[in-house]
Amino acid sequence: MGEDPNFRLKAFAVIACVLGVFLVSYVAQRVYYWARTRRREDVETTRVAPIVDFGLLALGAFVIWLAIEALLIAIAASALKSQPEQPRKIAEIEIGKLDRETNQTNLLFYPVDNAGRRQPEQRRPVLTGGDHFHLTVEVLQWRAAWDWLGEGGYYQFIALGGTDRNGAPVAERTSLQTATLPQGLGRMVFLKAPAVWEIRQACNEGEIYDIVLDPQTQSLVVTAHR
């Protein structure tokens, strides 16, 4: 379970699907037996209770739908990163050489693993301008009733670019987004609306900055790399 943050969600989807299929099958079996025996006097037929049977049928269909939505979220969330329980570094941004002629800066974006080590294979170079970088992160939180299904929610990097001193973008921002969650009613049942956290930081050529996600204050923090 520790290696798969979606283990509980997947287990819930399987158990809910089995329960839903059982309820639907139970009602279908009762109705089928009643239809076959209602005109036979030598067999004691099943008494159909419309309110109870239709109630169980609706409940079973709802549970199956809930299981399908949970499975879709689990599949989509496999491309997302799990939020840490404590403040933790989630990325590094290295400020490359500034081109004086074009006033452009090369930002090197590195996601990190749980131990805070760079993941070179996921490096993203971002050519931009300005003297500040602007990073946007999308954060997803579980609703209170479903919080036990996940291990803290999810996050993903959305975009990185440069801004001037006033915060105005100086070039088109580079998209870092990797996944799109289902947008239907199911997502609204399990997850809160996505929150966008942003951070701007004045940058100097050659500097490296650590991006820290703090779930307690629900914010991003930038610090100089040591």
mmCIF file of N, CA and C in Angstrom, residues 30-131:
data_model
loop_
_atom_site.group_PDB
_atom_site.id
_atom_site.type_symbol
_atom_site.label_atom_id
_atom_site.label_comp_id
_atom_site.label_asym_id
_atom_site.label_seq_id
_atom_site.Cartn_x
_atom_site.Cartn_y
_atom_site.Cartn_z
ATOM 1 N N ARG A 30 -34.972 -12.237 -7.876
ATOM 2 C CA ARG A 30 -36.300 -12.250 -7.257
ATOM 3 C C ARG A 30 -37.399 -11.993 -8.301
ATOM 4 N N VAL A 31 -37.192 -11.019 -9.157
ATOM 5 C CA VAL A 31 -38.189 -10.689 -10.180
ATOM 6 C C VAL A 31 -38.330 -11.824 -11.183
ATOM 7 N N TYR A 32 -37.215 -12.405 -11.576
ATOM 8 C CA TYR A 32 -37.257 -13.515 -12.536
ATOM 9 C C TYR A 32 -38.021 -14.703 -11.957
ATOM 10 N N TYR A 33 -37.744 -15.046 -10.698
ATOM 11 C CA TYR A 33 -38.430 -16.184 -10.077
ATOM 12 C C TYR A 33 -39.922 -15.897 -9.927
ATOM 13 N N TRP A 34 -40.247 -14.656 -9.586
ATOM 14 C CA TRP A 34 -41.665 -14.295 -9.451
ATOM 15 C C TRP A 34 -42.373 -14.402 -10.806
ATOM 16 N N ALA A 35 -41.739 -13.944 -11.872
ATOM 17 C CA ALA A 35 -42.350 -13.995 -13.202
ATOM 18 C C ALA A 35 -42.567 -15.441 -13.670
ATOM 19 N N ARG A 36 -41.659 -16.339 -13.295
ATOM 20 C CA ARG A 36 -41.787 -17.733 -13.724
ATOM 21 C C ARG A 36 -42.800 -18.512 -12.899
ATOM 22 N N THR A 37 -43.072 -18.124 -11.667
ATOM 23 C CA THR A 37 -43.903 -18.943 -10.768
ATOM 24 C C THR A 37 -45.215 -18.287 -10.361
ATOM 25 N N ARG A 38 -45.479 -17.065 -10.790
ATOM 26 C CA ARG A 38 -46.652 -16.354 -10.275
ATOM 27 C C ARG A 38 -47.967 -17.013 -10.706
ATOM 28 N N ARG A 39 -47.972 -17.779 -11.790
ATOM 29 C CA ARG A 39 -49.209 -18.416 -12.251
ATOM 30 C C ARG A 39 -49.266 -19.922 -11.935
ATOM 31 N N ARG A 40 -48.279 -20.397 -11.214
ATOM 32 C CA ARG A 40 -48.268 -21.823 -10.875
ATOM 33 C C ARG A 40 -48.775 -21.992 -9.450
ATOM 34 N N GLU A 41 -49.750 -22.855 -9.295
ATOM 35 C CA GLU A 41 -50.340 -23.088 -7.985
ATOM 36 C C GLU A 41 -49.557 -24.110 -7.164
ATOM 37 N N ASP A 42 -48.719 -24.911 -7.818
ATOM 38 C CA ASP A 42 -47.962 -25.925 -7.091
ATOM 39 C C ASP A 42 -46.639 -25.410 -6.536
ATOM 40 N N VAL A 43 -46.320 -24.153 -6.813
ATOM 41 C CA VAL A 43 -45.067 -23.555 -6.333
ATOM 42 C C VAL A 43 -45.393 -22.276 -5.578
ATOM 43 N N GLU A 44 -44.761 -22.151 -4.406
ATOM 44 C CA GLU A 44 -44.974 -20.919 -3.646
ATOM 45 C C GLU A 44 -44.147 -19.806 -4.275
ATOM 46 N N THR A 45 -44.817 -18.850 -4.821
ATOM 47 C CA THR A 45 -44.119 -17.789 -5.540
ATOM 48 C C THR A 45 -43.533 -16.754 -4.590
ATOM 49 N N THR A 46 -42.562 -16.021 -5.084
ATOM 50 C CA THR A 46 -41.955 -14.941 -4.318
ATOM 51 C C THR A 46 -42.865 -13.729 -4.340
ATOM 52 N N ARG A 47 -43.027 -13.131 -3.219
ATOM 53 C CA ARG A 47 -43.837 -11.916 -3.155
ATOM 54 C C ARG A 47 -42.960 -10.704 -3.479
ATOM 55 N N VAL A 48 -43.322 -10.025 -4.526
ATOM 56 C CA VAL A 48 -42.542 -8.854 -4.949
ATOM 57 C C VAL A 48 -42.969 -7.651 -4.122
ATOM 58 N N ALA A 49 -41.975 -6.976 -3.567
ATOM 59 C CA ALA A 49 -42.220 -5.732 -2.817
ATOM 60 C C ALA A 49 -41.637 -4.594 -3.639
ATOM 61 N N PRO A 50 -42.445 -3.911 -4.431
ATOM 62 C CA PRO A 50 -41.914 -2.912 -5.374
ATOM 63 C C PRO A 50 -41.026 -1.858 -4.723
ATOM 64 N N ILE A 51 -41.450 -1.346 -3.579
ATOM 65 C CA ILE A 51 -40.665 -0.275 -2.950
ATOM 66 C C ILE A 51 -39.282 -0.795 -2.543
ATOM 67 N N VAL A 52 -39.273 -1.969 -1.881
ATOM 68 C CA VAL A 52 -37.998 -2.537 -1.435
ATOM 69 C C VAL A 52 -37.125 -2.941 -2.620
ATOM 70 N N ASP A 53 -37.739 -3.626 -3.589
ATOM 71 C CA ASP A 53 -36.956 -4.111 -4.728
ATOM 72 C C ASP A 53 -36.394 -2.976 -5.574
ATOM 73 N N PHE A 54 -37.232 -1.986 -5.871
ATOM 74 C CA PHE A 54 -36.737 -0.857 -6.660
ATOM 75 C C PHE A 54 -35.714 -0.042 -5.865
ATOM 76 N N GLY A 55 -35.903 0.002 -4.548
ATOM 77 C CA GLY A 55 -34.915 0.694 -3.713
ATOM 78 C C GLY A 55 -33.562 0.007 -3.752
ATOM 79 N N LEU A 56 -33.569 -1.332 -3.627
ATOM 80 C CA LEU A 56 -32.314 -2.084 -3.699
ATOM 81 C C LEU A 56 -31.689 -1.995 -5.085
ATOM 82 N N LEU A 57 -32.542 -1.998 -6.119
ATOM 83 C CA LEU A 57 -32.027 -1.877 -7.485
ATOM 84 C C LEU A 57 -31.357 -0.524 -7.701
ATOM 85 N N ALA A 58 -31.995 0.537 -7.226
ATOM 86 C CA ALA A 58 -31.411 1.877 -7.363
ATOM 87 C C ALA A 58 -30.121 1.986 -6.553
ATOM 88 N N LEU A 59 -30.127 1.408 -5.342
ATOM 89 C CA LEU A 59 -28.916 1.436 -4.518
ATOM 90 C C LEU A 59 -27.781 0.679 -5.188
ATOM 91 N N GLY A 60 -28.093 -0.483 -5.753
ATOM 92 C CA GLY A 60 -27.062 -1.253 -6.440
ATOM 93 C C GLY A 60 -26.491 -0.516 -7.637
ATOM 94 N N ALA A 61 -27.363 0.126 -8.431
ATOM 95 C CA ALA A 61 -26.895 0.884 -9.591
ATOM 96 C C ALA A 61 -26.025 2.059 -9.150
ATOM 97 N N PHE A 62 -26.424 2.715 -8.053
ATOM 98 C CA PHE A 62 -25.636 3.849 -7.547
ATOM 99 C C PHE A 62 -24.258 3.391 -7.081
ATOM 100 N N VAL A 63 -24.196 2.273 -6.373
ATOM 101 C CA VAL A 63 -22.917 1.768 -5.873
ATOM 102 C C VAL A 63 -22.004 1.375 -7.037
ATOM 103 N N ILE A 64 -22.571 0.767 -8.080
ATOM 104 C CA ILE A 64 -21.765 0.422 -9.264
ATOM 105 C C ILE A 64 -21.228 1.679 -9.929
ATOM 106 N N TRP A 65 -22.082 2.691 -10.068
ATOM 107 C CA TRP A 65 -21.618 3.963 -10.654
ATOM 108 C C TRP A 65 -20.515 4.571 -9.811
ATOM 109 N N LEU A 66 -20.662 4.522 -8.482
ATOM 110 C CA LEU A 66 -19.645 5.069 -7.589
ATOM 111 C C LEU A 66 -18.324 4.325 -7.761
ATOM 112 N N ALA A 67 -18.402 3.008 -7.915
ATOM 113 C CA ALA A 67 -17.198 2.205 -8.100
ATOM 114 C C ALA A 67 -16.494 2.563 -9.414
ATOM 115 N N ILE A 68 -17.279 2.756 -10.477
ATOM 116 C CA ILE A 68 -16.687 3.113 -11.768
ATOM 117 C C ILE A 68 -15.998 4.469 -11.692
ATOM 118 N N GLU A 69 -16.648 5.442 -11.053
ATOM 119 C CA GLU A 69 -16.048 6.767 -10.924
ATOM 120 C C GLU A 69 -14.767 6.707 -10.088
ATOM 121 N N ALA A 70 -14.774 5.903 -9.024
ATOM 122 C CA ALA A 70 -13.574 5.761 -8.194
ATOM 123 C C ALA A 70 -12.432 5.143 -9.000
ATOM 124 N N LEU A 71 -12.756 4.161 -9.843
ATOM 125 C CA LEU A 71 -11.728 3.533 -10.666
ATOM 126 C C LEU A 71 -11.168 4.501 -11.705
ATOM 127 N N LEU A 72 -12.039 5.328 -12.302
ATOM 128 C CA LEU A 72 -11.575 6.327 -13.271
ATOM 129 C C LEU A 72 -10.636 7.336 -12.607
ATOM 130 N N ILE A 73 -10.973 7.748 -11.381
ATOM 131 C CA ILE A 73 -10.105 8.679 -10.662
ATOM 132 C C ILE A 73 -8.767 8.020 -10.340
ATOM 133 N N ALA A 74 -8.804 6.760 -9.925
ATOM 134 C CA ALA A 74 -7.564 6.048 -9.607
ATOM 135 C C ALA A 74 -6.663 5.941 -10.826
ATOM 136 N N ILE A 75 -7.250 5.671 -11.995
ATOM 137 C CA ILE A 75 -6.459 5.561 -13.227
ATOM 138 C C ILE A 75 -5.856 6.919 -13.597
ATOM 139 N N ALA A 76 -6.681 7.975 -13.542
ATOM 140 C CA ALA A 76 -6.178 9.304 -13.887
ATOM 141 C C ALA A 76 -5.150 9.798 -12.877
ATOM 142 N N ALA A 77 -5.368 9.491 -11.601
ATOM 143 C CA ALA A 77 -4.470 9.985 -10.555
ATOM 144 C C ALA A 77 -3.124 9.261 -10.552
ATOM 145 N N SER A 78 -3.020 8.159 -11.285
ATOM 146 C CA SER A 78 -1.738 7.448 -11.336
ATOM 147 C C SER A 78 -0.650 8.311 -11.973
ATOM 148 N N ALA A 79 -1.046 9.318 -12.755
ATOM 149 C CA ALA A 79 -0.077 10.221 -13.372
ATOM 150 C C ALA A 79 0.226 11.428 -12.486
ATOM 151 N N LEU A 80 -0.460 11.531 -11.339
ATOM 152 C CA LEU A 80 -0.248 12.642 -10.423
ATOM 153 C C LEU A 80 0.671 12.229 -9.283
ATOM 154 N N LYS A 81 1.146 13.213 -8.543
ATOM 155 C CA LYS A 81 1.991 12.961 -7.380
ATOM 156 C C LYS A 81 1.156 13.126 -6.113
ATOM 157 N N SER A 82 1.458 12.323 -5.109
ATOM 158 C CA SER A 82 0.736 12.403 -3.841
ATOM 159 C C SER A 82 1.297 13.534 -2.984
ATOM 160 N N GLN A 83 0.411 14.243 -2.332
ATOM 161 C CA GLN A 83 0.845 15.315 -1.453
ATOM 162 C C GLN A 83 1.573 14.745 -0.237
ATOM 163 N N PRO A 84 2.632 15.391 0.202
ATOM 164 C CA PRO A 84 3.306 14.944 1.431
ATOM 165 C C PRO A 84 2.492 15.346 2.654
ATOM 166 N N GLU A 85 2.666 14.603 3.738
ATOM 167 C CA GLU A 85 1.974 14.940 4.980
ATOM 168 C C GLU A 85 2.641 16.115 5.676
ATOM 169 N N GLN A 86 3.933 16.272 5.473
ATOM 170 C CA GLN A 86 4.705 17.364 6.058
ATOM 171 C C GLN A 86 5.323 18.200 4.937
ATOM 172 N N PRO A 87 5.736 19.455 5.227
ATOM 173 C CA PRO A 87 6.389 20.260 4.190
ATOM 174 C C PRO A 87 7.564 19.510 3.564
ATOM 175 N N ARG A 88 7.605 19.483 2.225
ATOM 176 C CA ARG A 88 8.636 18.723 1.540
ATOM 177 C C ARG A 88 8.949 19.355 0.203
ATOM 178 N N LYS A 89 10.208 19.272 -0.183
ATOM 179 C CA LYS A 89 10.623 19.780 -1.490
ATOM 180 C C LYS A 89 10.026 18.936 -2.586
ATOM 181 N N ILE A 90 9.462 19.603 -3.596
ATOM 182 C CA ILE A 90 8.844 18.866 -4.693
ATOM 183 C C ILE A 90 9.517 19.158 -6.038
ATOM 184 N N ALA A 91 10.361 20.183 -6.100
ATOM 185 C CA ALA A 91 11.007 20.515 -7.375
ATOM 186 C C ALA A 91 12.195 21.433 -7.133
ATOM 187 N N GLU A 92 13.057 21.512 -8.124
ATOM 188 C CA GLU A 92 14.154 22.487 -8.147
ATOM 189 C C GLU A 92 14.078 23.263 -9.455
ATOM 190 N N ILE A 93 14.403 24.533 -9.382
ATOM 191 C CA ILE A 93 14.476 25.380 -10.582
ATOM 192 C C ILE A 93 15.867 26.004 -10.629
ATOM 193 N N GLU A 94 16.587 25.680 -11.672
ATOM 194 C CA GLU A 94 17.936 26.215 -11.858
ATOM 195 C C GLU A 94 17.891 27.346 -12.883
ATOM 196 N N ILE A 95 18.467 28.467 -12.526
ATOM 197 C CA ILE A 95 18.469 29.642 -13.402
ATOM 198 C C ILE A 95 19.696 29.566 -14.301
ATOM 199 N N GLY A 96 19.426 29.410 -15.584
ATOM 200 C CA GLY A 96 20.526 29.294 -16.535
ATOM 201 C C GLY A 96 21.102 30.650 -16.922
ATOM 202 N N LYS A 97 21.892 30.642 -17.976
ATOM 203 C CA LYS A 97 22.580 31.851 -18.421
ATOM 204 C C LYS A 97 21.608 32.834 -19.053
ATOM 205 N N LEU A 98 21.764 34.092 -18.708
ATOM 206 C CA LEU A 98 20.926 35.157 -19.258
ATOM 207 C C LEU A 98 21.526 35.654 -20.570
ATOM 208 N N ASP A 99 20.721 35.643 -21.628
ATOM 209 C CA ASP A 99 21.139 36.168 -22.920
ATOM 210 C C ASP A 99 20.885 37.670 -22.920
ATOM 211 N N ARG A 100 21.940 38.435 -22.853
ATOM 212 C CA ARG A 100 21.807 39.892 -22.739
ATOM 213 C C ARG A 100 21.182 40.512 -23.985
ATOM 214 N N GLU A 101 21.409 39.920 -25.150
ATOM 215 C CA GLU A 101 20.893 40.511 -26.380
ATOM 216 C C GLU A 101 19.374 40.371 -26.487
ATOM 217 N N THR A 102 18.881 39.200 -26.139
ATOM 218 C CA THR A 102 17.433 38.969 -26.245
ATOM 219 C C THR A 102 16.720 39.102 -24.900
ATOM 220 N N ASN A 103 17.501 39.281 -23.831
ATOM 221 C CA ASN A 103 16.961 39.380 -22.481
ATOM 222 C C ASN A 103 16.126 38.147 -22.130
ATOM 223 N N GLN A 104 16.636 36.984 -22.545
ATOM 224 C CA GLN A 104 15.955 35.736 -22.247
ATOM 225 C C GLN A 104 16.783 34.882 -21.285
ATOM 226 N N THR A 105 16.083 34.143 -20.462
ATOM 227 C CA THR A 105 16.713 33.288 -19.464
ATOM 228 C C THR A 105 16.258 31.855 -19.668
ATOM 229 N N ASN A 106 17.190 30.927 -19.505
ATOM 230 C CA ASN A 106 16.857 29.513 -19.608
ATOM 231 C C ASN A 106 16.648 28.956 -18.205
ATOM 232 N N LEU A 107 15.414 28.577 -17.896
ATOM 233 C CA LEU A 107 15.106 27.957 -16.613
ATOM 234 C C LEU A 107 15.126 26.440 -16.793
ATOM 235 N N LEU A 108 15.778 25.741 -15.880
ATOM 236 C CA LEU A 108 15.794 24.286 -15.896
ATOM 237 C C LEU A 108 14.948 23.792 -14.731
ATOM 238 N N PHE A 109 13.859 23.119 -15.079
ATOM 239 C CA PHE A 109 12.907 22.658 -14.069
ATOM 240 C C PHE A 109 13.122 21.173 -13.815
ATOM 241 N N TYR A 110 13.328 20.804 -12.532
ATOM 242 C CA TYR A 110 13.556 19.420 -12.152
ATOM 243 C C TYR A 110 12.550 18.995 -11.079
ATOM 244 N N PRO A 111 11.620 18.080 -11.363
ATOM 245 C CA PRO A 111 10.872 17.446 -10.272
ATOM 246 C C PRO A 111 11.834 16.600 -9.435
ATOM 247 N N VAL A 112 11.502 16.374 -8.179
ATOM 248 C CA VAL A 112 12.346 15.561 -7.304
ATOM 249 C C VAL A 112 11.537 14.383 -6.782
ATOM 250 N N ASP A 113 12.247 13.355 -6.316
ATOM 251 C CA ASP A 113 11.577 12.202 -5.729
ATOM 252 C C ASP A 113 11.298 12.452 -4.252
ATOM 253 N N ASN A 114 10.813 11.428 -3.543
ATOM 254 C CA ASN A 114 10.452 11.603 -2.140
ATOM 255 C C ASN A 114 11.652 11.908 -1.258
ATOM 256 N N ALA A 115 12.840 11.544 -1.723
ATOM 257 C CA ALA A 115 14.049 11.825 -0.959
ATOM 258 C C ALA A 115 14.656 13.178 -1.304
ATOM 259 N N GLY A 116 14.015 13.927 -2.211
ATOM 260 C CA GLY A 116 14.507 15.245 -2.572
ATOM 261 C C GLY A 116 15.563 15.236 -3.654
ATOM 262 N N ARG A 117 15.758 14.099 -4.318
ATOM 263 C CA ARG A 117 16.759 14.014 -5.387
ATOM 264 C C ARG A 117 16.148 14.379 -6.731
ATOM 265 N N ARG A 118 16.911 15.083 -7.534
ATOM 266 C CA ARG A 118 16.454 15.442 -8.878
ATOM 267 C C ARG A 118 16.121 14.201 -9.699
ATOM 268 N N GLN A 119 15.155 14.362 -10.603
ATOM 269 C CA GLN A 119 14.822 13.316 -11.558
ATOM 270 C C GLN A 119 15.209 13.817 -12.947
ATOM 271 N N PRO A 120 16.457 13.574 -13.354
ATOM 272 C CA PRO A 120 16.961 14.148 -14.612
ATOM 273 C C PRO A 120 16.124 13.797 -15.825
ATOM 274 N N GLU A 121 15.515 12.612 -15.830
ATOM 275 C CA GLU A 121 14.741 12.199 -16.998
ATOM 276 C C GLU A 121 13.480 13.038 -17.177
ATOM 277 N N GLN A 122 13.073 13.764 -16.133
ATOM 278 C CA GLN A 122 11.889 14.615 -16.220
ATOM 279 C C GLN A 122 12.248 16.102 -16.324
ATOM 280 N N ARG A 123 13.502 16.396 -16.607
ATOM 281 C CA ARG A 123 13.934 17.791 -16.725
ATOM 282 C C ARG A 123 13.191 18.505 -17.847
ATOM 283 N N ARG A 124 12.792 19.739 -17.574
ATOM 284 C CA ARG A 124 12.103 20.552 -18.578
ATOM 285 C C ARG A 124 12.814 21.895 -18.715
ATOM 286 N N PRO A 125 13.453 22.165 -19.863
ATOM 287 C CA PRO A 125 14.028 23.496 -20.090
ATOM 288 C C PRO A 125 12.926 24.475 -20.485
ATOM 289 N N VAL A 126 12.971 25.652 -19.910
ATOM 290 C CA VAL A 126 11.966 26.684 -20.187
ATOM 291 C C VAL A 126 12.697 27.966 -20.559
ATOM 292 N N LEU A 127 12.538 28.403 -21.800
ATOM 293 C CA LEU A 127 13.153 29.643 -22.256
ATOM 294 C C LEU A 127 12.152 30.769 -22.081
ATOM 295 N N THR A 128 12.513 31.755 -21.270
ATOM 296 C CA THR A 128 11.580 32.827 -20.957
ATOM 297 C C THR A 128 12.358 34.126 -20.746
ATOM 298 N N GLY A 129 11.684 35.111 -20.200
ATOM 299 C CA GLY A 129 12.324 36.394 -19.946
ATOM 300 C C GLY A 129 11.925 36.919 -18.588
ATOM 301 N N GLY A 130 12.334 38.162 -18.314
ATOM 302 C CA GLY A 130 12.009 38.760 -17.038
ATOM 303 C C GLY A 130 13.023 38.407 -15.964
ATOM 304 N N ASP A 131 12.863 39.011 -14.809
ATOM 305 C CA ASP A 131 13.788 38.751 -13.712
ATOM 306 C C ASP A 131 13.133 37.976 -12.570
#
